[in-house]
Each structure stands twice: as structure tokens, then as C-alpha cells.
Short mmCIF file of C-alpha atoms and ligand atoms in Angstrom, two decimals:
data_model
loop_
_atom_site.label_atom_id
_atom_site.label_comp_id
_atom_site.label_asym_id
_atom_site.label_seq_id
_atom_site.Cartn_x
_atom_site.Cartn_y
_atom_site.Cartn_z
CA UNK A 12 12.63 142.82 -124.98
CA UNK A 13 13.92 146.38 -124.62
CA UNK A 14 17.62 145.34 -124.77
CA UNK A 15 17.12 143.45 -127.93
CA UNK A 16 19.28 144.25 -130.99
CA UNK A 17 20.89 142.06 -133.54
CA UNK A 18 24.54 141.49 -132.52
CA UNK A 19 27.54 142.40 -134.63
CA UNK A 20 30.49 139.89 -134.89
CA UNK A 21 32.44 142.10 -132.47
CA UNK A 22 29.57 142.23 -129.92
CA UNK A 23 29.22 138.44 -130.19
CA UNK A 24 32.92 138.11 -129.13
CA UNK A 25 32.38 140.45 -126.14
CA UNK A 26 29.30 138.52 -125.12
CA UNK A 27 31.01 135.17 -125.30
CA UNK A 28 33.90 136.47 -123.28
CA UNK A 29 31.56 137.68 -120.53
CA UNK A 30 30.24 134.16 -119.90
CA UNK A 31 32.09 132.68 -116.94
CA UNK A 32 34.00 129.39 -117.50
CA UNK A 33 33.93 129.38 -121.33
CA UNK A 34 37.25 131.06 -122.20
CA UNK A 35 40.38 131.91 -120.26
CA UNK A 36 41.18 135.49 -119.39
CA UNK A 37 43.04 137.22 -122.20
CA UNK A 38 42.15 134.54 -124.76
CA UNK A 39 42.35 135.78 -128.37
CA UNK A 40 38.84 135.19 -129.83
CA UNK A 41 37.53 135.40 -133.36
CA UNK A 42 33.95 135.75 -134.43
CA UNK A 43 32.32 134.79 -137.74
CA UNK A 44 28.70 134.94 -138.65
CA UNK A 45 28.06 131.58 -140.33
CA UNK A 46 24.24 131.40 -140.50
CA UNK A 47 23.07 129.93 -143.77
CA UNK A 48 19.56 129.01 -142.71
CA UNK A 49 16.38 130.79 -143.40
CA UNK A 50 15.86 132.61 -140.12
CA UNK A 51 18.70 133.45 -137.71
CA UNK A 52 22.09 134.87 -137.04
CA UNK A 53 24.66 132.20 -136.03
CA UNK A 54 28.08 133.33 -134.64
CA UNK A 55 31.02 130.94 -134.34
CA UNK A 56 33.36 132.14 -131.61
CA UNK A 57 36.74 130.55 -131.53
CA UNK A 58 39.71 130.88 -129.30
CA UNK A 59 43.02 130.93 -131.17
CA UNK A 60 44.89 127.63 -130.90
CA UNK A 61 41.84 125.69 -129.63
CA UNK A 62 39.78 123.51 -131.85
CA UNK A 63 36.31 124.01 -130.22
CA UNK A 64 34.67 127.34 -129.55
CA UNK A 65 31.01 128.13 -128.94
CA UNK A 66 28.02 128.92 -131.09
CA UNK A 67 25.83 131.91 -130.42
CA UNK A 68 22.53 131.68 -132.20
CA UNK A 69 20.32 134.77 -132.20
CA UNK A 70 16.79 134.98 -133.50
CA UNK A 71 16.08 137.93 -135.78
CA UNK A 72 12.74 139.66 -135.49
CA UNK A 73 12.01 138.75 -139.12
CA UNK A 74 12.62 135.77 -141.45
CA UNK A 75 16.16 136.27 -142.83
CA UNK A 76 15.29 134.47 -146.08
CA UNK A 77 12.57 137.05 -146.98
CA UNK A 78 13.58 140.18 -145.10
CA UNK A 79 11.93 142.59 -142.58
CA UNK A 80 8.66 142.45 -144.49
CA UNK A 81 8.05 139.05 -142.79
CA UNK A 82 8.14 139.76 -139.06
CA UNK A 83 8.75 136.73 -136.76
CA UNK A 84 8.35 136.17 -133.02
CA UNK A 85 11.59 136.21 -130.99
CA UNK A 86 9.90 133.72 -128.64
CA UNK A 87 11.10 131.01 -130.97
CA UNK A 88 14.56 131.35 -129.30
CA UNK A 89 12.94 130.36 -125.95
CA UNK A 90 11.12 127.47 -127.53
CA UNK A 91 14.34 126.34 -129.17
CA UNK A 92 16.52 126.45 -126.02
CA UNK A 93 13.83 124.76 -123.92
CA UNK A 94 13.21 122.08 -126.52
CA UNK A 95 16.97 121.46 -126.80
CA UNK A 96 17.14 120.99 -123.01
CA UNK A 97 14.25 118.61 -122.97
CA UNK A 98 15.72 116.65 -125.87
CA UNK A 99 19.13 116.53 -124.22
CA UNK A 100 17.63 114.72 -121.28
CA UNK A 101 15.67 112.35 -123.34
CA UNK A 102 18.06 111.60 -126.12
CA UNK A 103 21.46 112.08 -124.49
CA UNK A 104 24.26 112.98 -126.88
CA UNK A 105 22.04 113.59 -129.85
CA UNK A 106 21.54 117.35 -129.49
CA UNK A 107 24.06 120.20 -128.90
CA UNK A 108 24.58 121.22 -125.21
CA UNK A 109 23.03 124.54 -124.25
CA UNK A 110 25.29 126.74 -122.12
CA UNK A 111 23.02 129.74 -121.68
CA UNK A 112 19.83 131.20 -122.92
CA UNK A 113 19.40 135.04 -122.85
CA UNK A 114 15.77 136.01 -123.30
CA UNK A 115 16.50 139.73 -123.72
CA UNK A 116 18.72 139.09 -126.74
CA UNK A 117 16.76 136.02 -127.92
CA UNK A 118 20.15 134.33 -127.84
CA UNK A 119 21.25 130.77 -127.16
CA UNK A 120 24.89 129.91 -126.43
CA UNK A 121 25.53 126.27 -127.39
CA UNK A 122 28.11 123.63 -128.14
CA UNK A 123 30.28 124.25 -131.20
CA UNK A 124 29.48 121.60 -133.76
CA UNK A 125 31.73 123.00 -136.51
CA UNK A 126 33.54 119.66 -136.60
CA UNK A 127 30.33 118.22 -137.93
CA UNK A 128 28.71 118.99 -141.30
CA UNK A 129 25.13 119.68 -142.22
CA UNK A 130 23.67 116.25 -143.13
CA UNK A 131 22.24 117.74 -146.36
CA UNK A 132 25.63 118.71 -147.60
CA UNK A 133 26.96 115.25 -146.81
CA UNK A 134 24.05 113.72 -148.76
CA UNK A 135 24.70 115.89 -151.76
CA UNK A 136 28.34 114.74 -151.63
CA UNK A 137 26.98 111.10 -151.59
CA UNK A 138 28.37 110.41 -148.11
CA UNK A 139 26.99 107.50 -146.03
CA UNK A 140 26.65 107.78 -142.29
CA UNK A 141 26.56 104.29 -140.76
CA UNK A 142 25.10 105.41 -137.39
CA UNK A 143 22.74 108.05 -138.58
CA UNK A 144 19.58 105.80 -138.87
CA UNK A 145 20.19 104.24 -135.45
CA UNK A 146 20.77 107.57 -133.81
CA UNK A 147 17.62 109.06 -135.41
CA UNK A 148 15.47 106.09 -134.45
CA UNK A 149 16.53 106.62 -130.86
CA UNK A 150 16.01 110.37 -131.02
CA UNK A 151 12.48 109.92 -132.44
CA UNK A 152 11.44 107.06 -130.16
CA UNK A 153 12.54 108.72 -126.93
CA UNK A 154 11.57 112.35 -127.61
CA UNK A 155 8.19 111.37 -128.96
CA UNK A 156 7.29 108.69 -126.41
CA UNK A 157 8.49 110.50 -123.29
CA UNK A 158 6.64 113.76 -124.11
CA UNK A 159 3.35 112.01 -125.03
CA UNK A 160 0.27 111.13 -123.10
CA UNK A 161 1.61 107.57 -123.06
CA UNK A 162 4.16 108.70 -120.47
CA UNK A 163 3.51 112.18 -119.10
CA UNK A 164 0.80 112.69 -116.49
CA UNK A 165 -2.39 113.85 -118.25
CA UNK A 166 -2.58 117.20 -116.46
CA UNK A 167 1.14 117.94 -116.62
CA UNK A 168 1.06 117.14 -120.38
CA UNK A 169 -1.47 119.94 -120.93
CA UNK A 170 0.96 122.34 -119.18
CA UNK A 171 3.66 121.20 -121.67
CA UNK A 172 1.32 121.93 -124.53
CA UNK A 173 0.91 125.36 -123.23
CA UNK A 174 4.66 125.95 -122.68
CA UNK A 175 5.33 124.88 -126.27
CA UNK A 176 2.56 126.80 -127.99
CA UNK A 177 4.31 128.13 -130.99
CA UNK A 178 1.61 129.82 -133.06
CA UNK A 179 3.71 131.92 -135.42
CA UNK A 180 6.12 129.19 -136.34
CA UNK A 181 3.17 126.75 -136.80
CA UNK A 182 1.56 129.42 -139.07
CA UNK A 183 4.63 129.33 -141.33
CA UNK A 184 4.27 125.55 -141.70
CA UNK A 185 0.47 125.72 -142.18
CA UNK A 186 1.18 128.14 -145.04
CA UNK A 187 4.37 126.93 -146.61
CA UNK A 188 3.83 123.08 -146.25
CA UNK A 189 0.04 122.67 -146.18
CA UNK A 190 -1.43 125.49 -148.21
CA UNK A 191 0.58 127.60 -150.61
CA UNK A 192 2.20 124.92 -152.81
CA UNK A 193 -1.31 123.65 -153.84
CA UNK A 194 -2.50 126.83 -155.54
CA UNK A 195 -0.92 129.63 -157.47
CA UNK A 196 0.44 131.45 -154.45
CA UNK A 197 2.87 134.37 -154.57
CA UNK A 198 5.26 132.55 -152.21
CA UNK A 199 5.78 129.69 -154.68
CA UNK A 200 8.86 129.50 -156.76
CA UNK A 201 9.54 126.52 -159.03
CA UNK A 202 11.43 125.46 -162.16
CA UNK A 203 9.32 126.75 -165.12
CA UNK A 204 9.98 123.42 -166.90
CA UNK A 205 7.71 121.61 -164.42
CA UNK A 206 4.80 124.06 -164.65
CA UNK A 207 2.49 121.53 -166.35
CA UNK A 208 3.06 119.06 -163.51
CA UNK A 209 2.51 121.79 -160.84
CA UNK A 210 -0.66 122.92 -162.55
CA UNK A 211 -1.97 119.44 -162.53
CA UNK A 212 -1.47 119.34 -158.78
CA UNK A 213 -3.29 122.67 -158.42
CA UNK A 214 -6.31 121.04 -160.21
CA UNK A 215 -6.18 117.74 -158.35
CA UNK A 216 -8.94 118.04 -155.73
CA UNK A 217 -8.66 114.42 -154.60
CA UNK A 218 -5.01 114.99 -153.70
CA UNK A 219 -5.89 118.26 -152.05
CA UNK A 220 -8.52 116.66 -149.87
CA UNK A 221 -5.82 114.29 -148.57
CA UNK A 222 -3.53 117.27 -147.95
CA UNK A 223 -6.30 119.14 -146.17
CA UNK A 224 -6.71 116.08 -143.84
CA UNK A 225 -3.00 116.13 -143.12
CA UNK A 226 -3.13 119.89 -142.50
CA UNK A 227 -5.92 119.33 -140.01
CA UNK A 228 -3.81 116.62 -138.26
CA UNK A 229 -0.82 119.03 -138.07
CA UNK A 230 -3.07 121.67 -136.54
CA UNK A 231 -5.05 119.56 -134.07
CA UNK A 232 -3.16 116.44 -132.94
CA UNK A 233 -1.15 117.34 -129.86
CA UNK A 234 0.48 113.88 -129.56
CA UNK A 235 4.05 114.75 -128.56
CA UNK A 236 6.66 117.51 -128.43
CA UNK A 237 7.83 117.43 -132.05
CA UNK A 238 10.98 119.08 -133.41
CA UNK A 239 8.72 120.62 -136.03
CA UNK A 240 11.34 121.10 -138.84
CA UNK A 241 13.34 117.88 -138.88
CA UNK A 242 14.87 118.10 -142.35
CA UNK A 243 18.45 117.09 -143.16
CA UNK A 244 19.56 120.74 -142.70
CA UNK A 245 18.62 120.36 -139.05
CA UNK A 246 20.93 117.50 -138.46
CA UNK A 247 24.71 117.78 -138.09
CA UNK A 248 26.88 114.70 -138.61
CA UNK A 249 30.26 113.14 -138.58
CA UNK A 250 31.07 109.55 -139.45
CA UNK A 251 30.06 108.52 -135.89
CA UNK A 252 28.09 111.36 -134.35
CA UNK A 253 24.63 112.78 -135.04
CA UNK A 254 23.27 116.01 -133.52
CA UNK A 255 19.80 117.29 -134.12
CA UNK A 256 19.73 121.12 -134.13
CA UNK A 257 17.29 124.03 -134.56
CA UNK A 258 14.00 122.97 -132.87
CA UNK A 259 12.59 126.50 -133.13
CA UNK A 260 9.47 125.06 -134.78
CA UNK A 261 8.87 122.71 -131.77
CA UNK A 262 5.33 122.41 -130.64
CA UNK A 263 2.88 119.67 -129.55
CA UNK A 264 1.91 118.02 -132.81
CA UNK A 265 1.59 114.62 -134.53
CA UNK A 266 4.54 112.25 -134.12
CA UNK A 267 4.51 111.47 -137.83
CA UNK A 268 5.35 115.09 -138.60
CA UNK A 269 9.01 114.63 -137.50
CA UNK A 270 9.40 111.10 -138.96
CA UNK A 271 7.85 112.30 -142.19
CA UNK A 272 10.20 115.29 -142.48
CA UNK A 273 13.17 113.01 -142.23
CA UNK A 274 11.72 110.61 -144.79
CA UNK A 275 10.90 113.46 -147.14
CA UNK A 276 14.44 114.84 -147.02
CA UNK A 277 16.05 111.46 -147.61
CA UNK A 278 13.67 111.01 -150.49
CA UNK A 279 14.49 114.49 -151.87
CA UNK A 280 18.09 113.37 -151.82
CA UNK A 281 17.06 110.22 -153.56
CA UNK A 282 15.34 112.10 -156.37
CA UNK A 283 18.25 114.65 -156.61
CA UNK A 284 20.72 111.86 -157.30
CA UNK A 285 18.98 111.24 -160.58
CA UNK A 286 20.42 114.54 -161.55
CA UNK A 287 23.69 114.56 -159.54
CA UNK A 288 25.13 111.09 -160.15
CA UNK A 289 25.83 110.09 -163.76
CA UNK A 290 27.21 106.58 -163.10
CA UNK A 291 24.14 104.36 -162.86
CA UNK A 292 25.62 101.68 -160.62
CA UNK A 293 26.90 104.33 -158.14
CA UNK A 294 23.64 106.21 -158.19
CA UNK A 295 21.52 103.13 -157.52
CA UNK A 296 23.87 101.97 -154.71
CA UNK A 297 23.47 105.37 -153.05
CA UNK A 298 19.76 105.58 -153.57
CA UNK A 299 19.45 102.01 -152.02
CA UNK A 300 21.40 103.23 -148.97
CA UNK A 301 18.92 106.13 -148.61
CA UNK A 302 16.00 103.66 -148.80
CA UNK A 303 17.67 101.37 -146.31
CA UNK A 304 18.14 104.32 -144.03
CA UNK A 305 14.44 105.06 -144.07
CA UNK A 306 13.66 101.40 -143.28
CA UNK A 307 16.17 101.30 -140.43
CA UNK A 308 14.86 104.61 -138.93
CA UNK A 309 11.28 103.27 -138.97
CA UNK A 310 12.12 99.83 -137.77
CA UNK A 311 14.32 101.15 -134.95
CA UNK A 312 11.70 103.72 -134.03
CA UNK A 313 9.03 101.16 -133.92
CA UNK A 314 11.04 98.69 -131.90
CA UNK A 315 12.20 101.21 -129.28
CA UNK A 316 8.85 102.99 -129.02
CA UNK A 317 7.16 99.58 -128.44
CA UNK A 318 9.65 98.67 -125.70
CA UNK A 319 9.07 101.97 -124.01
CA UNK A 320 5.35 101.45 -124.34
CA UNK A 321 5.55 97.97 -122.81
CA UNK A 322 7.61 99.25 -119.94
CA UNK A 323 5.77 102.47 -119.07
CA UNK A 324 2.17 102.52 -120.37
CA UNK A 325 -0.18 101.88 -117.48
CA UNK A 326 -3.55 103.16 -118.84
CA UNK A 327 -5.80 100.17 -119.18
CA UNK A 328 -7.29 101.25 -122.43
CA UNK A 329 -3.98 101.73 -124.06
CA UNK A 330 -2.89 98.29 -122.91
CA UNK A 331 -5.84 96.63 -124.76
CA UNK A 332 -4.18 94.03 -126.98
CA UNK A 333 -3.54 95.28 -130.43
CA UNK A 334 -3.96 98.99 -129.66
CA UNK A 335 -0.16 99.77 -129.75
CA UNK A 336 0.17 98.04 -133.14
CA UNK A 337 -2.86 100.10 -134.34
CA UNK A 338 -1.38 103.36 -133.05
CA UNK A 339 1.95 102.66 -134.66
CA UNK A 340 0.40 101.90 -138.04
CA UNK A 341 -1.33 105.23 -137.87
CA UNK A 342 2.00 106.97 -137.13
CA UNK A 343 3.52 105.26 -140.10
CA UNK A 344 0.62 106.32 -142.36
CA UNK A 345 0.86 109.88 -141.02
CA UNK A 346 4.56 109.88 -141.53
CA UNK A 347 4.15 108.93 -145.16
CA UNK A 348 1.50 111.59 -145.75
CA UNK A 349 3.56 114.36 -144.06
CA UNK A 350 6.57 113.23 -146.01
CA UNK A 351 4.62 113.66 -149.27
CA UNK A 352 3.58 117.23 -148.33
CA UNK A 353 7.13 118.14 -147.38
CA UNK A 354 8.41 116.81 -150.70
CA UNK A 355 5.91 118.80 -152.73
CA UNK A 356 6.55 121.99 -150.78
CA UNK A 357 10.36 121.85 -151.35
CA UNK A 358 9.77 121.56 -155.10
CA UNK A 359 6.93 123.98 -155.60
CA UNK A 360 6.98 126.40 -152.63
CA UNK A 361 9.23 128.90 -150.86
CA UNK A 362 12.49 127.59 -149.38
CA UNK A 363 13.69 124.95 -151.81
CA UNK A 364 16.41 122.41 -150.97
CA UNK A 365 20.01 122.53 -152.11
CA UNK A 366 19.85 118.84 -153.05
CA UNK A 367 17.72 119.83 -156.06
CA UNK A 368 18.84 123.42 -156.48
CA UNK A 369 22.46 122.44 -157.05
CA UNK A 370 21.60 120.47 -160.19
CA UNK A 371 22.79 123.06 -162.70
CA UNK A 372 21.10 121.92 -165.86
CA UNK A 373 17.40 123.07 -165.58
CA UNK A 374 16.19 120.06 -167.74
CA UNK A 375 18.13 117.54 -165.65
CA UNK A 376 16.77 119.32 -162.48
CA UNK A 377 13.24 119.15 -163.82
CA UNK A 378 13.52 115.36 -164.13
CA UNK A 379 14.63 114.97 -160.56
CA UNK A 380 11.97 117.48 -159.46
CA UNK A 381 9.26 115.53 -161.27
CA UNK A 382 10.40 112.33 -159.61
CA UNK A 383 10.13 114.07 -156.20
CA UNK A 384 6.59 115.24 -157.11
CA UNK A 385 5.54 111.77 -158.22
CA UNK A 386 6.91 110.15 -155.02
CA UNK A 387 5.37 112.86 -152.87
CA UNK A 388 1.92 112.43 -154.45
CA UNK A 389 2.06 108.67 -154.08
CA UNK A 390 3.01 108.86 -150.41
CA UNK A 391 -0.03 111.17 -149.78
CA UNK A 392 -2.51 109.19 -151.90
CA UNK A 393 -1.47 105.70 -150.85
CA UNK A 394 -0.61 106.24 -147.20
CA UNK A 395 -3.69 104.68 -145.73
CA UNK A 396 -2.71 101.33 -147.31
CA UNK A 397 0.64 101.28 -145.53
CA UNK A 398 1.16 98.47 -143.01
CA UNK A 399 4.95 98.04 -143.26
CA UNK A 400 7.77 100.44 -144.14
CA UNK A 401 8.86 98.01 -146.92
CA UNK A 402 5.80 98.98 -148.88
CA UNK A 403 6.80 102.56 -148.89
CA UNK A 404 10.33 101.87 -150.16
CA UNK A 405 8.97 99.56 -152.79
CA UNK A 406 6.72 102.29 -154.09
CA UNK A 407 9.72 104.60 -154.42
CA UNK A 408 11.64 102.02 -156.40
CA UNK A 409 8.63 101.38 -158.71
CA UNK A 410 8.02 105.12 -159.26
CA UNK A 411 11.72 105.73 -160.06
CA UNK A 412 11.57 103.02 -162.73
CA UNK A 413 8.57 104.56 -164.54
C1 SR1 B 527 10.41 131.36 -143.84
S1 SR1 B 527 11.02 129.98 -143.19
C2 SR1 B 527 11.08 128.77 -144.46
C3 SR1 B 527 11.39 127.43 -144.00
O1 SR1 B 527 12.63 127.36 -143.40
C4 SR1 B 527 12.57 126.45 -142.24
O2 SR1 B 527 13.55 125.55 -142.22
C5 SR1 B 527 11.20 125.85 -142.28
O3 SR1 B 527 11.12 124.59 -143.00
C6 SR1 B 527 10.38 126.80 -143.02
O4 SR1 B 527 9.19 126.34 -143.62
MG1 MG B 528 15.99 125.65 -139.13
#
């Protein structure tokens, strides 16, 4: 990567201009670095007088959120651009189009989605997205089924696993999601008002055994090409459109890791509205919409995944009556467990979520954070009793009432 250097806004304009077919000759272009995530530079290049431009996303050789002391592989840009192209074929219209990937600069040129907003921001503003659940169910069913052993030739699938080996990004997740929040790690950062609750988690060996099992599943179960970081900051939305972005953590892992990430972030929003929304009727209506969204995502996923299974699975053992149902129950249970870990990490560990962080009063925030911790722990501890998604949403309602 000898040509690699982080682009300036001016260089990003020059770069965009040099790509044939994107802009007309002599177009007046503006460039703005708009990255607000944890890791990368994101340039929005616009032509004066035209609504849509392009996005240039460039990986930095370190984690932006921490600084140069946390070096990071630039190969994540390759993983991201390749995963986006796989997902575009499998879940048409649900990811941004990739126009170009430049390995030397670790740079991907992609569709401008600045007419969308980050889902997390919409959730904080109590917006509802009527197509979101249906779109996500489709995204999950198709990307997870068509990259799994249930569809891909067994030998070819192992090549896919190799192509999407993503050890450094997985290492981040192994640390930040599955290890650090459960002991007094330096990376942790939490509201001092919840220290007693957090210390109880650190002492809870039964809970930590469950998390250890989920960590092992994350590290060893190469079921499908998962997005790997499917929180609500990785989804852009309008009223009618949903686009999944940022698959730089993609790797072959357990299907429930993606589903669980979505559930976790919808539930973090649920907990945060205890602090954001004063009017009880409005709050409950919104929280119910979040729970319905979880149910619709799961039910849609299950239905579409089952239909794909019935159409495409040929292996005699997988066609044994009842095995598909057994497999999907395991995915549901894994999803709940991973969701729980992802809730705990966002309250205790590095990289908190704006849903909770934007609750200004620390005492009010602590109430919402404790609710998130209680829901997260229940999902981890009770996951193996789950048979239907309605049980999970009932737990949430019951815990919120306590
Ligand atoms: C150092 S990266 C922190 C977090 O940001 C990403 O979105 C992932 O969730 C990661 O764990
Ligand atoms: Mg990201």
C-alpha cells in the first residue's frame, strides 16, 4: 500500500473528478468530510445544482475513535467493498451501489445516501419506518441463506470463508463485545451512577459462563457471511427506503450475530425512551412499535429463510423432517444471546450509543441504562428457553414494568 495516505477534502474532489462517468467536465464540485463513525473518513462530493453526488469512504490505518495508538488493518476496506457487492446481488436495493474500490488508497466510491438519515438518529427522534422491518427481514434471510452451507457448494463455501477472514476486526468484537465489559477493563466507560449494577455483572460467574459460550460461538461458527456490525448506525433510512451500510466487520460467523445486533439496538432505543420521552402514552406507543418491529423482522426472516430452504436445500440430512425448525430455533436463541451481549457492551464498554448518551440528566440516563442492562442479562440468561419471538418481547415488557 505504498500510495496510501489519508485524503484531504481537496484531494477527495480531485479523485472523484478523475472517475469517468460520474461528473460532467467542468462541474463545480464541493467536498465535505462527514464521517461521524468510529473508524473511517467519509467524504461527500457534490456537484453544484445537482441533488446527488457520491460518497468516498476511506479506511484510516487506526481506529478514529481512539487515535493512532490503535492501529487497524486497511484490508477492512476490501472486505467492506466485496461484502457490499455480494449483498447487492443477494438483497437488491438494500445496500448502496459501489462504483469503484481502490485498494491502494483503501477507498470505496459509492452511492450518495445523504437523502437518507442514520436509523439511530431517526429512532432518537421517535420516527417510525413502516418498511424497515420488512426490508431487514429480506436482507437477513437472503444474505444469510445464500452465503451459507445450505446453499453454497461445500468446497466453494470454504473459499468464501477464506476470502472474508477478517481477524483484526473480529478481534475488536471479541474484546469490546465479548470480554472487556465483563471485568474492570481500561476500555470501559460507563455512567458512575450505575457502578453497583456493573460490579454485580463483573461478579456474576453464571452470566459470564453464558457470555463465554456466546463468545465461543462468535469465534467458531462459520454459518454465513454476516455483516458483523449491524447496529442502527449501520442502516440509513427514508420513509420508504432502507440501506444497510458499513460491512467492514463482515466475516463468516453465526447468523444470530446480525439478527441479535439489530434486536439489541432496537432494544437500546426502547430503553432510551424511558429517558427521552416524558409523555407516558407517547412513550409506550413508540416502545410498542419497536417491539413490533423486532417481531416482524424475526417472523419475516423465518418465513423467507424457510421458503429459501424448501426451494434450495438438497442435502438429505438437512431435509430430515424437523431439522429446519430446530436450526431456526437455535438461530433465534443465538440472536437473543448476542443481542444481550451487545446491549451490555453499549452501556458498560467502549463506544456507547447516542440513544442513551443524549439523555442529559445522568440520573435519568442511569434509569434507562439499568433497564438496558436488565433486558440484556435476561436475553442472555433465558435465551435457551426461547421458542417464539413473542416470548422475547413479553420479557421486555415485563422487565420494563419492574
Ligand atoms: C473501535 S471500534 C468500536 C465499535 O465501533 C464499531 O461500530 C463496532 O461496533 C466497534 O465495536
Ligand atoms: Mg461502522
